[in-house]
Amino acid sequence: MFQSFKATRRLATGLAAGAVALGTLAAAPAHAEWRGWNIHVEDYPVSAAMDWFTEELAKRTDGRLTGQVYHGGVLGSQPDAIEQVRLGAIDFAVFNLGPMGPTVPEANVVNLPFIFKSVDHMHRVLDGKVGEMLGAAMAEKGLVALAWYDSGARSFYTVGKPIATPDDVVGLKIRVMNNELFVGMIEALGGNATPMAFSEVYQSLKTGVVDGAENNWPSYESTNHFEVARYYSGTEHLIIPECFCMSKSVWDGLSADDQELVRALAKESAEMQRELWAARSQASKAAVEAAGITYVEVPDKAPFQAAMDPVYEKAVEAVPELAPLIDAIKSVD
Ligand code: BDP
């Protein structure tokens, strides 16, 4: 299906080019195929939802608007891609809000450990006023937030020994996403944080550059990190949403009707992604357990939570705008 979709698009583009050459489409709008950035492998909930978006976009506009998603981070690391989308060199992307903090300081509110009560709570918050406020802050930086995707909860996984209490983190080298807030999070637990690109984590775990990392079940599984880090500890310390973002420069060039369509498709793709996500989380957990990893449940998260006070204090000190956002999140049931 994907093949024939591409062939149709090539044909449509060829016909349009021919028509322009003959002068029959004098006012044809300039449009190059949109390039979409995605860090994940092709077989992943984010990837399937983004592909669906581009297929629908072409269908619904009879090939007038087309896109191609580049999976597997081939267009660059996440911090680089954020800049590329801001510049309009990449048209759209699904970004985790973790590495968004250095560009959009307000985004750090969702990066605070234990800020959300659950994944459902995160969705209720993001689909409401706080989501709008974050969207406005991102738009100021050239990123139009069209919909929120799910990324579950992140937990620690380690090579040598499991983590059950904050004491177990003392002295460990833990990979984090590119954001000082996460460095502070690991330091508050007594560990040493190493910010690093997603693509480098497997090798770093294998060669002992780091002792552990943290992520959700699907990423732990799809990257094969589980092959080298055999202890997964259910700390669920971070619940970070992901954003379907469009470059503001591209967005501003669209007609109001096209903007409406693109937003509606992005939102619909998010609904699809959330369903796929729920299923994949269970499947990934089952797959890595079947592959023999040790899952350490952490029923008492209070000691981890208590250790996070300095992280909150430092974050609010650096970005005072976070204080009302934290209150707004806490006021959502
Ligand atoms: C995954 C996110 C992806 C991040 C990655 C990471 O979906 O956007 O780049 O974690 O840890 O869960 O870098």
Coordinates of C-alpha atoms and ligand atoms in Angstrom, one line a residue:
M1 CA 0.0 0.0 0.0
F2 CA 2.8 2.3 0.9
Q3 CA 4.5 1.5 -2.4
S4 CA 1.5 2.3 -4.5
F5 CA 1.0 5.5 -2.5
K6 CA 4.5 6.6 -3.4
A7 CA 4.0 5.7 -7.1
T8 CA 0.8 7.7 -7.3
R9 CA 2.5 10.7 -5.7
R10 CA 5.4 10.5 -8.2
L11 CA 2.9 10.4 -11.1
A12 CA 0.9 13.3 -9.7
T13 CA 4.1 15.4 -9.3
G14 CA 5.1 14.5 -12.8
L15 CA 1.8 15.6 -14.3
A16 CA 1.8 18.8 -12.4
A17 CA 5.3 19.6 -13.6
G18 CA 4.3 18.9 -17.2
A19 CA 1.2 21.1 -16.9
V20 CA 3.4 24.0 -15.6
A21 CA 5.8 23.5 -18.5
L22 CA 2.9 23.8 -20.9
G23 CA 1.8 27.0 -19.2
T24 CA -1.6 25.6 -18.4
L25 CA -1.2 26.0 -14.6
A26 CA 0.1 29.6 -14.5
A27 CA -0.5 30.1 -10.8
A28 CA 0.4 26.7 -9.4
P29 CA 1.7 27.2 -5.9
A30 CA 5.3 26.3 -5.2
H31 CA 5.3 23.1 -3.1
A32 CA 8.1 20.7 -2.5
E33 CA 7.4 17.5 -0.7
W34 CA 7.5 18.1 3.0
R35 CA 10.2 16.3 4.9
G36 CA 9.3 14.8 8.2
W37 CA 11.8 13.9 10.9
N38 CA 11.3 10.9 13.1
I39 CA 13.9 9.3 15.5
H40 CA 12.2 5.9 15.7
V41 CA 12.5 2.7 13.6
E42 CA 9.8 2.2 10.9
D43 CA 7.9 -0.3 13.0
Y44 CA 7.0 2.0 15.9
P45 CA 3.7 3.7 16.9
V46 CA 5.1 7.2 16.2
S47 CA 6.3 6.1 12.8
A48 CA 3.0 4.5 11.8
A49 CA 1.0 7.6 12.8
M50 CA 3.3 9.9 11.0
D51 CA 3.2 7.8 7.8
W52 CA -0.6 7.8 8.1
F53 CA -0.5 11.6 8.3
T54 CA 1.4 11.9 5.0
E55 CA -0.7 9.4 3.2
E56 CA -3.9 11.1 4.2
L57 CA -2.5 14.5 3.4
A58 CA -1.8 13.5 -0.2
K59 CA -5.2 11.8 -0.5
R60 CA -7.2 14.6 0.9
T61 CA -5.4 17.3 -1.2
D62 CA -5.3 15.1 -4.4
G63 CA -1.5 15.2 -4.2
R64 CA -1.3 19.0 -3.9
L65 CA 0.4 18.6 -0.4
T66 CA 2.7 15.7 0.0
G67 CA 5.2 14.6 2.6
Q68 CA 7.8 11.9 3.3
V69 CA 8.8 10.8 6.8
Y70 CA 12.5 10.0 7.3
H71 CA 12.6 7.4 10.1
G72 CA 15.4 6.3 12.3
G73 CA 16.9 9.8 12.9
V74 CA 18.5 9.8 9.5
L75 CA 18.0 13.6 9.2
G76 CA 20.0 14.1 12.4
S77 CA 19.9 14.0 16.2
Q78 CA 16.8 15.3 18.0
P79 CA 18.5 18.6 19.2
D80 CA 19.7 19.3 15.7
A81 CA 16.3 18.4 14.2
I82 CA 14.6 20.9 16.5
E83 CA 16.8 23.6 15.0
Q84 CA 16.2 22.4 11.5
V85 CA 12.4 22.6 11.9
R86 CA 12.7 26.0 13.4
L87 CA 14.6 27.1 10.4
G88 CA 12.2 25.5 8.0
A89 CA 14.9 23.1 6.6
I90 CA 12.8 20.2 7.9
D91 CA 9.0 20.7 7.6
F92 CA 7.5 18.7 10.4
A93 CA 8.5 16.2 13.1
V94 CA 7.4 14.4 16.2
F95 CA 9.6 15.6 19.1
N96 CA 9.9 14.4 22.7
L97 CA 9.6 17.5 24.9
G98 CA 12.7 16.3 26.8
P99 CA 15.3 17.8 24.5
M100 CA 12.9 20.8 23.8
G101 CA 13.8 22.4 27.2
P102 CA 17.0 24.2 26.0
T103 CA 15.0 25.8 23.2
V104 CA 11.7 26.4 24.9
P105 CA 12.3 26.9 28.6
E106 CA 8.5 26.5 29.5
A107 CA 8.6 23.0 28.0
N108 CA 10.6 22.0 31.1
V109 CA 7.4 21.9 33.1
V110 CA 6.6 18.5 31.6
N111 CA 10.2 17.4 32.1
L112 CA 9.9 17.7 35.9
P113 CA 10.2 14.2 37.5
F114 CA 6.8 13.0 38.9
I115 CA 4.9 16.1 37.7
F116 CA 2.1 14.0 36.4
K117 CA 0.0 11.5 38.4
S118 CA -0.3 9.1 35.4
V119 CA -0.1 9.0 31.7
D120 CA -3.9 9.7 31.6
H121 CA -3.3 12.8 33.8
M122 CA -0.6 14.0 31.3
H123 CA -3.1 13.7 28.4
R124 CA -5.8 15.6 30.3
V125 CA -3.3 18.3 31.1
L126 CA -1.9 18.6 27.6
D127 CA -5.3 18.5 25.9
G128 CA -6.3 21.5 28.0
K129 CA -5.0 25.0 28.9
V130 CA -1.4 23.9 29.7
G131 CA -1.1 22.4 26.3
E132 CA -2.2 25.7 24.8
M133 CA 0.3 27.6 26.9
L134 CA 3.1 25.3 25.8
G135 CA 2.0 25.6 22.2
A136 CA 2.2 29.4 22.4
A137 CA 5.7 29.2 23.9
M138 CA 6.8 26.9 21.1
A139 CA 5.2 29.0 18.4
E140 CA 7.4 31.9 19.6
K141 CA 10.4 29.7 18.8
G142 CA 9.2 28.8 15.4
L143 CA 7.5 25.5 16.2
V144 CA 3.7 25.0 15.7
A145 CA 2.5 22.3 18.1
L146 CA -0.4 20.6 16.3
A147 CA -1.0 17.5 18.5
W148 CA 0.3 15.6 21.4
Y149 CA 1.6 12.0 21.1
D150 CA 2.1 9.5 23.9
S151 CA 5.4 8.3 25.1
G152 CA 4.4 6.5 28.3
A153 CA 6.5 6.6 31.4
R154 CA 10.3 6.4 31.6
S155 CA 12.1 4.1 34.0
F156 CA 15.7 3.2 34.7
Y157 CA 17.5 0.3 33.2
T158 CA 20.9 -0.9 34.1
V159 CA 23.7 -3.3 33.2
G160 CA 25.2 -4.4 36.5
K161 CA 22.5 -4.3 39.2
P162 CA 18.9 -3.3 39.5
I163 CA 17.7 0.0 41.0
A164 CA 15.1 -0.3 43.7
T165 CA 15.9 2.8 45.9
P166 CA 17.7 6.1 45.3
D167 CA 20.7 4.7 47.1
D168 CA 21.1 2.2 44.2
V169 CA 21.8 5.1 41.8
V170 CA 24.7 6.5 43.8
G171 CA 27.9 6.4 41.7
L172 CA 26.2 5.1 38.6
K173 CA 26.8 6.7 35.2
I174 CA 23.3 7.2 33.6
R175 CA 22.6 8.4 30.1
V176 CA 20.0 11.2 29.9
M177 CA 18.4 13.1 27.0
N178 CA 20.0 16.5 26.2
N179 CA 18.7 18.8 28.9
E180 CA 20.4 20.1 32.1
L181 CA 17.3 19.4 34.0
F182 CA 17.9 15.7 33.6
V183 CA 21.5 16.1 34.7
G184 CA 20.2 17.6 37.9
M185 CA 17.7 14.8 38.3
I186 CA 20.5 12.1 38.2
E187 CA 22.8 14.2 40.5
A188 CA 19.9 14.6 43.0
L189 CA 20.0 10.8 43.3
G190 CA 23.8 10.7 43.7
G191 CA 24.6 9.5 40.2
N192 CA 26.6 10.9 37.3
A193 CA 24.6 12.0 34.3
T194 CA 25.8 11.7 30.7
P195 CA 23.7 13.6 28.1
M196 CA 23.9 11.7 24.9
A197 CA 22.2 11.2 21.5
F198 CA 19.6 8.3 21.4
S199 CA 21.6 6.6 18.7
E200 CA 24.7 6.3 20.8
V201 CA 23.2 4.7 23.9
Y202 CA 23.3 1.0 22.8
Q203 CA 27.1 1.1 22.2
S204 CA 27.7 3.1 25.3
L205 CA 25.8 0.6 27.5
K206 CA 27.7 -2.2 25.8
T207 CA 31.2 -0.7 26.3
G208 CA 30.6 0.6 29.8
V209 CA 30.7 4.3 28.9
V210 CA 27.4 4.4 30.9
D211 CA 26.0 1.9 33.5
G212 CA 22.4 2.6 32.6
A213 CA 19.8 4.7 30.9
E214 CA 16.1 5.4 31.2
N215 CA 13.2 5.0 28.8
N216 CA 9.8 3.6 28.2
W217 CA 9.2 -0.1 27.4
P218 CA 8.8 0.4 23.6
S219 CA 12.1 2.3 23.2
Y220 CA 14.0 -0.1 25.6
E221 CA 12.8 -2.9 23.3
S222 CA 13.0 -1.3 19.8
T223 CA 16.6 -0.1 20.3
N224 CA 17.7 -3.5 21.7
H225 CA 19.0 -1.8 24.8
F226 CA 17.5 -4.7 26.7
E227 CA 20.1 -7.0 25.3
V228 CA 22.8 -5.2 27.2
A229 CA 21.0 -3.6 30.2
R230 CA 19.2 -6.6 31.7
Y231 CA 17.5 -4.9 34.7
Y232 CA 14.5 -2.7 34.2
S233 CA 13.3 -0.9 37.3
G234 CA 9.8 0.5 37.3
T235 CA 10.6 4.0 38.7
E236 CA 8.3 5.7 36.1
H237 CA 10.0 9.0 37.1
L238 CA 9.3 10.9 33.9
I239 CA 6.1 11.1 31.8
I240 CA 7.0 13.3 28.9
P241 CA 4.6 14.0 26.0
E242 CA 5.7 14.2 22.4
C243 CA 4.6 16.9 20.0
F244 CA 3.6 16.7 16.4
C245 CA 5.3 20.0 15.3
M246 CA 5.3 21.9 12.1
S247 CA 7.8 24.5 11.1
K248 CA 6.2 27.9 11.6
S249 CA 7.6 29.2 8.4
V250 CA 5.9 26.4 6.5
W251 CA 2.7 26.7 8.5
D252 CA 2.5 30.5 7.8
G253 CA 2.6 29.8 4.1
L254 CA -0.5 27.7 4.2
S255 CA -4.0 28.9 3.4
A256 CA -6.5 28.9 6.4
D257 CA -8.2 25.8 4.8
D258 CA -5.0 23.9 4.5
Q259 CA -4.0 24.8 8.1
E260 CA -7.3 23.5 9.3
L261 CA -6.9 20.2 7.4
V262 CA -3.3 19.7 8.5
R263 CA -4.2 20.4 12.1
A264 CA -7.1 18.0 11.9
L265 CA -5.0 15.2 10.4
A266 CA -2.2 15.7 13.0
K267 CA -4.8 15.4 15.8
E268 CA -6.3 12.3 14.2
S269 CA -2.8 10.8 13.8
A270 CA -2.3 11.5 17.6
E271 CA -5.5 9.5 18.4
M272 CA -4.2 6.6 16.3
Q273 CA -0.7 6.9 17.9
R274 CA -2.1 6.8 21.4
E275 CA -4.0 3.6 20.7
L276 CA -1.0 2.0 19.0
W277 CA 1.1 3.1 21.9
A278 CA -1.0 1.4 24.5
A279 CA -0.8 -1.9 22.6
R280 CA 2.9 -1.6 21.9
S281 CA 3.8 -0.8 25.5
Q282 CA 2.3 -4.1 26.6
A283 CA 3.8 -6.0 23.7
S284 CA 7.3 -4.6 24.3
K285 CA 7.2 -5.4 28.0
A286 CA 6.1 -9.0 27.2
A287 CA 8.8 -9.3 24.6
V288 CA 11.7 -8.2 26.8
E289 CA 10.5 -10.3 29.7
A290 CA 10.3 -13.3 27.4
A291 CA 13.9 -12.5 26.4
G292 CA 14.9 -12.9 30.0
I293 CA 15.3 -9.4 31.4
T294 CA 14.7 -8.8 35.1
Y295 CA 11.8 -6.4 35.9
V296 CA 12.1 -4.9 39.3
E297 CA 8.9 -3.3 40.5
V298 CA 9.2 -0.1 42.5
P299 CA 5.9 0.2 44.3
D300 CA 7.2 2.9 46.7
K301 CA 8.3 5.8 44.6
A302 CA 8.2 8.3 47.5
P303 CA 11.9 8.2 48.2
F304 CA 12.7 9.0 44.6
Q305 CA 10.1 11.7 44.6
A306 CA 11.4 13.3 47.8
A307 CA 14.9 13.5 46.3
M308 CA 13.5 15.7 43.5
D309 CA 12.9 18.9 45.6
P310 CA 16.2 20.5 44.6
V311 CA 15.4 19.7 40.9
Y312 CA 12.1 21.7 41.1
E313 CA 13.7 24.5 43.0
K314 CA 16.5 24.9 40.5
A315 CA 14.1 24.7 37.6
V316 CA 11.8 27.4 38.9
E317 CA 14.8 29.6 39.9
A318 CA 16.1 29.4 36.3
V319 CA 12.7 29.9 34.6
P320 CA 10.2 31.6 36.9
E321 CA 7.4 31.1 34.3
L322 CA 7.4 27.4 35.4
A323 CA 5.8 28.2 38.8
P324 CA 2.3 29.0 37.4
L325 CA 2.6 26.2 35.0
I326 CA 3.3 23.7 37.8
D327 CA 0.3 25.1 39.7
A328 CA -1.8 24.7 36.6
I329 CA -0.8 21.1 36.2
K330 CA -1.5 20.4 39.8
S331 CA -5.0 21.9 39.5
V332 CA -6.0 19.3 36.9
D333 CA -7.5 16.2 38.4
Ligands
BDP1 C1 12.2 8.0 23.3 C2 11.6 9.2 22.6 C3 12.6 9.9 21.7 C4 13.8 10.2 22.4 C5 14.4 9.0 23.1 C6 15.6 9.3 23.9 O1 10.4 8.8 21.9 O2 12.0 11.0 21.1 O3 14.8 10.7 21.6 O4 13.4 8.4 24.0 O5 15.8 8.8 25.0 O6 11.3 7.5 24.2 O7 16.5 10.0 23.4

